[in-house]
Amino acid sequence: MASEDINSHATASSEETGQSASSNLQEESTKDANSAKPQAQVNRTSNLQKIRQRKQQTYNLPQEKKLLKLANYSACQAEECKCIGWKNAQPILKSAKGEIQQPVINFFDPCKICTHPLENHIKHLPVQSDEEINRLLGMAIDADNIFANTHREVDPDTKKVYIYLYKLLRNCIFSMTKPTVEGPLGQPPFERPNI
């Protein structure tokens, strides 16, 4: 009985406005969809701002800390060593309160993979300009963010794109080159023009 009253009220109000009830529902669903879009845009903007802030904080770190960050992406410079990135051999400690305490790292700590000191992974970096170090750090932060998003992504195709971009950035930091995304067919236009 109550549902009949609601239906008759909806029909009466739609007759007064000259619109059908279905168009009213469409407008409401469109409003909901449009209100979701700005929220997603706001989240994206705030995420980009957080990334910019994180990069700026990293750029302002002392040179020593910058080199420590890049060590994870730097190959060991010792002869015949195949290690592609320094990994901390010290265990991560937890306090009684459950807080994670990062161990103090110095340039003589051994790599977990190759056992060479951290110094061997970064000895090619101090000769680089500050701009180059910051460019590499920016790529390292982007690679970290992409890696974190890879684990959260559920769509397998998007996940493959994230993995490709992560590997591309990691290789560019490793080789100290600028990233260029190029597919198996090259860059557009794919067909070479014949004149």
PDB file of N, CA and C in Angstrom, residues 1-11:
ATOM      1  N   MET A   1       0.823  -1.184   0.000  1.00  0.00           N
ATOM      2  CA  MET A   1       0.000   0.000   0.000  1.00  0.00           C
ATOM      3  C   MET A   1       0.873   1.255   0.000  1.00  0.00           C
ATOM      4  N   ALA A   2       1.910   1.248   0.837  1.00  0.00           N
ATOM      5  CA  ALA A   2       2.803   2.399   0.902  1.00  0.00           C
ATOM      6  C   ALA A   2       3.545   2.576  -0.412  1.00  0.00           C
ATOM      7  N   SER A   3       3.909   1.449  -1.046  1.00  0.00           N
ATOM      8  CA  SER A   3       4.623   1.551  -2.321  1.00  0.00           C
ATOM      9  C   SER A   3       3.719   2.120  -3.408  1.00  0.00           C
ATOM     10  N   GLU A   4       2.407   1.828  -3.331  1.00  0.00           N
ATOM     11  CA  GLU A   4       1.475   2.391  -4.302  1.00  0.00           C
ATOM     12  C   GLU A   4       1.393   3.899  -4.137  1.00  0.00           C
ATOM     13  N   ASP A   5       1.414   4.376  -2.864  1.00  0.00           N
ATOM     14  CA  ASP A   5       1.377   5.817  -2.606  1.00  0.00           C
ATOM     15  C   ASP A   5       2.619   6.496  -3.182  1.00  0.00           C
ATOM     16  N   ILE A   6       3.773   5.866  -2.998  1.00  0.00           N
ATOM     17  CA  ILE A   6       5.023   6.438  -3.506  1.00  0.00           C
ATOM     18  C   ILE A   6       5.002   6.478  -5.026  1.00  0.00           C
ATOM     19  N   ASN A   7       4.542   5.369  -5.649  1.00  0.00           N
ATOM     20  CA  ASN A   7       4.472   5.323  -7.112  1.00  0.00           C
ATOM     21  C   ASN A   7       3.502   6.364  -7.660  1.00  0.00           C
ATOM     22  N   SER A   8       2.347   6.524  -7.005  1.00  0.00           N
ATOM     23  CA  SER A   8       1.375   7.502  -7.488  1.00  0.00           C
ATOM     24  C   SER A   8       1.918   8.915  -7.289  1.00  0.00           C
ATOM     25  N   HIS A   9       2.672   9.150  -6.192  1.00  0.00           N
ATOM     26  CA  HIS A   9       3.273  10.459  -5.945  1.00  0.00           C
ATOM     27  C   HIS A   9       4.351  10.747  -6.999  1.00  0.00           C
ATOM     28  N   ALA A  10       5.144   9.729  -7.333  1.00  0.00           N
ATOM     29  CA  ALA A  10       6.195   9.893  -8.340  1.00  0.00           C
ATOM     30  C   ALA A  10       5.575  10.176  -9.705  1.00  0.00           C
ATOM     31  N   THR A  11       4.472   9.486 -10.028  1.00  0.00           N
ATOM     32  CA  THR A  11       3.798   9.696 -11.302  1.00  0.00           C
ATOM     33  C   THR A  11       3.207  11.094 -11.340  1.00  0.00           C
TER      34      THR A  11
END
